[in-house]
GROMACS .gro file of C-alpha atoms in nm:
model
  185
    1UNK     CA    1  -0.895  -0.166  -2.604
    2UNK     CA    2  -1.034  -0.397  -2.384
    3UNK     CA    3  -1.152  -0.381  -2.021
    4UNK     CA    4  -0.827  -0.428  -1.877
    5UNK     CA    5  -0.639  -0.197  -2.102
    6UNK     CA    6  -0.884   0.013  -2.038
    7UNK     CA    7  -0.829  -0.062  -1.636
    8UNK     CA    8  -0.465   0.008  -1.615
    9UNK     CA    9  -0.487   0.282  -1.832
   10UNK     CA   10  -0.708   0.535  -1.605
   11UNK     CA   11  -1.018   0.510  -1.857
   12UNK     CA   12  -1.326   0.463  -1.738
   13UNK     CA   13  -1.460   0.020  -1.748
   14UNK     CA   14  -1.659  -0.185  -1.674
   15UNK     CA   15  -1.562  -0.436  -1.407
   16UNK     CA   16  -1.812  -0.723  -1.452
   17UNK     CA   17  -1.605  -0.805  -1.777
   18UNK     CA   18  -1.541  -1.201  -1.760
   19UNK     CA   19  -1.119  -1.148  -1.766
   20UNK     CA   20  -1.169  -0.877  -1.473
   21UNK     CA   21  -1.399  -1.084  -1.245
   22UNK     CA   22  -1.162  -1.419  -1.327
   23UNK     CA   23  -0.826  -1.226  -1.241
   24UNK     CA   24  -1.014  -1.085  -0.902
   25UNK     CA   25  -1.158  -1.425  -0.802
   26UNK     CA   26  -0.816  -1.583  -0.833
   27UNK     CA   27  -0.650  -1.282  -0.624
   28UNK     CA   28  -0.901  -1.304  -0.426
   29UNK     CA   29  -0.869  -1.681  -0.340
   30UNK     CA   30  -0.548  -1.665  -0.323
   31UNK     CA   31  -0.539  -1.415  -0.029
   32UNK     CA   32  -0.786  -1.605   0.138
   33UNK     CA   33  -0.510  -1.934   0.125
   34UNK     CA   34  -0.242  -1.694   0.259
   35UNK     CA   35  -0.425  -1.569   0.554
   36UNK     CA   36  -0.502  -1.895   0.640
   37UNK     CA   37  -0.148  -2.044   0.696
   38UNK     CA   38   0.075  -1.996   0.961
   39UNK     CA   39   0.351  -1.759   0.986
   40UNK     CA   40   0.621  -2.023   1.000
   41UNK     CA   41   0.436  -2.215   0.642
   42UNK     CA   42   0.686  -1.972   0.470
   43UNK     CA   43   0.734  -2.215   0.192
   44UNK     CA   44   0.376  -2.196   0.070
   45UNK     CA   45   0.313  -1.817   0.153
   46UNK     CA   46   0.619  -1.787  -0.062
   47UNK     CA   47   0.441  -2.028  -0.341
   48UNK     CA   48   0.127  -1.796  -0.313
   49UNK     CA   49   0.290  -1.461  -0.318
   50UNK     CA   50   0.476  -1.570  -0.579
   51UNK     CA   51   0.153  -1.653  -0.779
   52UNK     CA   52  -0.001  -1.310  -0.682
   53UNK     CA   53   0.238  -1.063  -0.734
   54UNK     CA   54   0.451  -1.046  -1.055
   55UNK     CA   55   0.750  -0.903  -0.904
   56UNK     CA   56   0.765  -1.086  -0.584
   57UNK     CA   57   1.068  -1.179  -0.410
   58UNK     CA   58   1.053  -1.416  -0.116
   59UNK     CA   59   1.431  -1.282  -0.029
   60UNK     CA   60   1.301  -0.951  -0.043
   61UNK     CA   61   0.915  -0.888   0.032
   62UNK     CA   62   0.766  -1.035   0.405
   63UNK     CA   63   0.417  -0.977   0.496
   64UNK     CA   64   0.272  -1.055   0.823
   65UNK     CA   65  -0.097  -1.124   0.679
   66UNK     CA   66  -0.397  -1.096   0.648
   67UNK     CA   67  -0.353  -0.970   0.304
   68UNK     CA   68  -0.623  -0.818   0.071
   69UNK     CA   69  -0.529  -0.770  -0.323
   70UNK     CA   70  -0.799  -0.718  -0.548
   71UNK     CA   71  -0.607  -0.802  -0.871
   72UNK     CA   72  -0.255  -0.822  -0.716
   73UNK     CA   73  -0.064  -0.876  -1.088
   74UNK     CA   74  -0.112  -0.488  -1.086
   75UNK     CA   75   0.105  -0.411  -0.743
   76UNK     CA   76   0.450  -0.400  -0.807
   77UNK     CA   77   0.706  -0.388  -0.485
   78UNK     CA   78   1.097  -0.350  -0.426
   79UNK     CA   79   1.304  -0.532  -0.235
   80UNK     CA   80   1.324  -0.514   0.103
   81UNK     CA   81   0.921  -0.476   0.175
   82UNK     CA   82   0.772  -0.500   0.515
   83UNK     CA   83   0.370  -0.502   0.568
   84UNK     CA   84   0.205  -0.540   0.948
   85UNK     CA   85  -0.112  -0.663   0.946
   86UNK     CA   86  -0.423  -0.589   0.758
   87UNK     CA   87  -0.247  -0.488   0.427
   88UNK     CA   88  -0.516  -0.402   0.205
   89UNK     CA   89  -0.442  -0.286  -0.218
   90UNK     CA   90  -0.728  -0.209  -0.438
   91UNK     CA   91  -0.478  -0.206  -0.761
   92UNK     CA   92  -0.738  -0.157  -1.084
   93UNK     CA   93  -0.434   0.044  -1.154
   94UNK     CA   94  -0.050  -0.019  -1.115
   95UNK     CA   95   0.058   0.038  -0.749
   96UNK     CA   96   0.446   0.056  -0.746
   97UNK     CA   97   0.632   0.019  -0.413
   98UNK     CA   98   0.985   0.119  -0.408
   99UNK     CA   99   1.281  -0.052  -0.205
  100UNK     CA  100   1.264  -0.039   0.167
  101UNK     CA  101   0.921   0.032   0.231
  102UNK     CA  102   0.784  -0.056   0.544
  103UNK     CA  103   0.401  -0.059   0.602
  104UNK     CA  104   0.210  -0.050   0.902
  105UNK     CA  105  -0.094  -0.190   1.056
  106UNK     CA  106  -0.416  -0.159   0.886
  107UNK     CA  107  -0.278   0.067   0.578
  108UNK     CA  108  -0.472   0.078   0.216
  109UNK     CA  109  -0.321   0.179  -0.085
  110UNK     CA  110  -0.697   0.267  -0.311
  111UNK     CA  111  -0.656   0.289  -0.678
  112UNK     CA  112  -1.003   0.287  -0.777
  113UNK     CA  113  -1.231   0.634  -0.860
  114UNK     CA  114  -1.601   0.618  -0.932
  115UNK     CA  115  -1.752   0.866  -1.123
  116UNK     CA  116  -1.963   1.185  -0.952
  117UNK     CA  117  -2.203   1.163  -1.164
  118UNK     CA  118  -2.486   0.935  -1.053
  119UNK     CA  119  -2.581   0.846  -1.439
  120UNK     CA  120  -2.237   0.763  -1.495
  121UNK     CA  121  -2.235   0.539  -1.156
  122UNK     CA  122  -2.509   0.378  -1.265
  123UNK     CA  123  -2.355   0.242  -1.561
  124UNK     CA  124  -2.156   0.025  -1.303
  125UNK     CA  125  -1.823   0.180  -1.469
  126UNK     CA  126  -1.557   0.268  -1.285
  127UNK     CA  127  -1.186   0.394  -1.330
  128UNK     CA  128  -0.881   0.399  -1.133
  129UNK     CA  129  -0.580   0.649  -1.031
  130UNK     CA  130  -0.219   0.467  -0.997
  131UNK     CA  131  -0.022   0.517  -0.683
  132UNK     CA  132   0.376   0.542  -0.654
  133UNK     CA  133   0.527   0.555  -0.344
  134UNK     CA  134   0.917   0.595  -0.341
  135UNK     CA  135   1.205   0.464  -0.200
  136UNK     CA  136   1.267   0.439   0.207
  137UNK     CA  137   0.919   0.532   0.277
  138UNK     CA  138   0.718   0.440   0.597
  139UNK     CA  139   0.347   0.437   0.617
  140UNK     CA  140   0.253   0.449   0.963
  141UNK     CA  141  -0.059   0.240   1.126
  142UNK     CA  142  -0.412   0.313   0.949
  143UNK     CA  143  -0.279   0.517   0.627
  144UNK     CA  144  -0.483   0.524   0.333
  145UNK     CA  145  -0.344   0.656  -0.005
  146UNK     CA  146  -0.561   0.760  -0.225
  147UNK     CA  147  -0.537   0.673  -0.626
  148UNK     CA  148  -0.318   0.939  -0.839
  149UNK     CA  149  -0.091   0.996  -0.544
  150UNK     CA  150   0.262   0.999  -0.576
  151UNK     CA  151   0.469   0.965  -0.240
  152UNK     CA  152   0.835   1.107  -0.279
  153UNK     CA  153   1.134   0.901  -0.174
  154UNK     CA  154   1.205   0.896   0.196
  155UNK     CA  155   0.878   1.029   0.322
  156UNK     CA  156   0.694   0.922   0.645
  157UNK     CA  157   0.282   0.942   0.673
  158UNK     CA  158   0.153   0.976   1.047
  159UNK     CA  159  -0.085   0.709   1.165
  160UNK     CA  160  -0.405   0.740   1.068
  161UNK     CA  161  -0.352   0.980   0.760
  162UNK     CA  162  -0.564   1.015   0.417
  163UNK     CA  163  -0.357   1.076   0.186
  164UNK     CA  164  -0.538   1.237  -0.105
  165UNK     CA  165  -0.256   1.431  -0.264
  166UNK     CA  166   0.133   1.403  -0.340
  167UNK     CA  167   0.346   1.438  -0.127
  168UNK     CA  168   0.728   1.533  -0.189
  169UNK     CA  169   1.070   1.375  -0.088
  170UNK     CA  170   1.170   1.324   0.232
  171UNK     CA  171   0.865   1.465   0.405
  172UNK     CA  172   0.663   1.423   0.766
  173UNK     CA  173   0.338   1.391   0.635
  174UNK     CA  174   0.000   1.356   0.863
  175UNK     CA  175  -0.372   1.431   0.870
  176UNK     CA  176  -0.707   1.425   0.742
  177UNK     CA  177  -0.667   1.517   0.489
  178UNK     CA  178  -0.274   1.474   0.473
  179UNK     CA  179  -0.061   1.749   0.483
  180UNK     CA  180   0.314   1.820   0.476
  181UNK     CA  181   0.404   1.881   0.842
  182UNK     CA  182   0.806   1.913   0.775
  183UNK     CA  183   1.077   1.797   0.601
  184UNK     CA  184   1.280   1.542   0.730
  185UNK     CA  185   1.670   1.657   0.770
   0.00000   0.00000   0.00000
């Protein structure tokens, strides 16, 4: 397998491989060009999302920037995405978004997992967790998902939550860590 198989797969890597550092420079400069243009530059935002994301849709997907993707051909979002400001994906592995997904301020959606051990650390290998997060969900301001969560269709996470484990359909979901508060009827 090789380091990007490996990547998207879970397994442990290492990230210094040449393909890895040359698919997070380009993410990474191509970020930097978005949050640098004005709002109303739609037609190259467009042109750069487009380049970043393999499943973009300009009809579809709108965020308000700045934007942070570390690889960003591993994020895959619906249509009819919003994203406030501050948008940040760490996506060593796949991140899907469903349809109508509206993200607040300041949320992070965190693939990656490093290893407990220190002599494994050490190494400089890492691994990642892949996130899903369903259909009609809202993240409120300041969320961060944590990798290997799954959140179900129709769901709502408070502001400021850590989400570090699944949580099911159509749920009110808040805290430090996150827990279910209620479902939503």
């Amino acid at each position: 397998m090789t380091e990007r198989e490996k990547m998207t797969a879970g397994e442990l890597y290492n990230p210094g491989d040449d393909e890895l550092v040359a698919l997070r420079h380009k993410a990474h400069r191509l970020c930097t060009q978005f949050n640098q243009l004005f709002e109303t530059d739609e037609e190259a935002r467009c042109a750069i999302l487009r380049e970043l994301l393999p499943t973009f849709d300009e009809e579809e997907i709108y965020m308000q920037g700045p934007i942070f993707f570390d690889y960003g051909v591993n994020t895959f979002i619906g249509k009819n995405f919003y994203a406030n400001f501050n948008f940040t994906v760490l996506d060593v592995c796949p991140v899907t978004i469903g349809d109508n997904v509206m993200i607040g301020t300041g949320c992070s959606l965190l693939t990656p997992v490093h290893p407990l051990k220190w002599q494994e650390r050490n190494k400089l290998l890492e691994a990642g967790k892949p996130i899903v997060i369903g259909d009609n969900c809202w993240l409120a301001s300041n969320v961060t998902v944590l990798g290997g969560v799954k959140i179900g269709s129709g769901s709502v996470i408070g502001a400021g939550s850590v989400v570090t484990r699944d949580v099911p359909p159509d749920s009110f979901a808040a805290g430090n860590p996150c827990r279910v508060i209620r479902s939503i009827s």
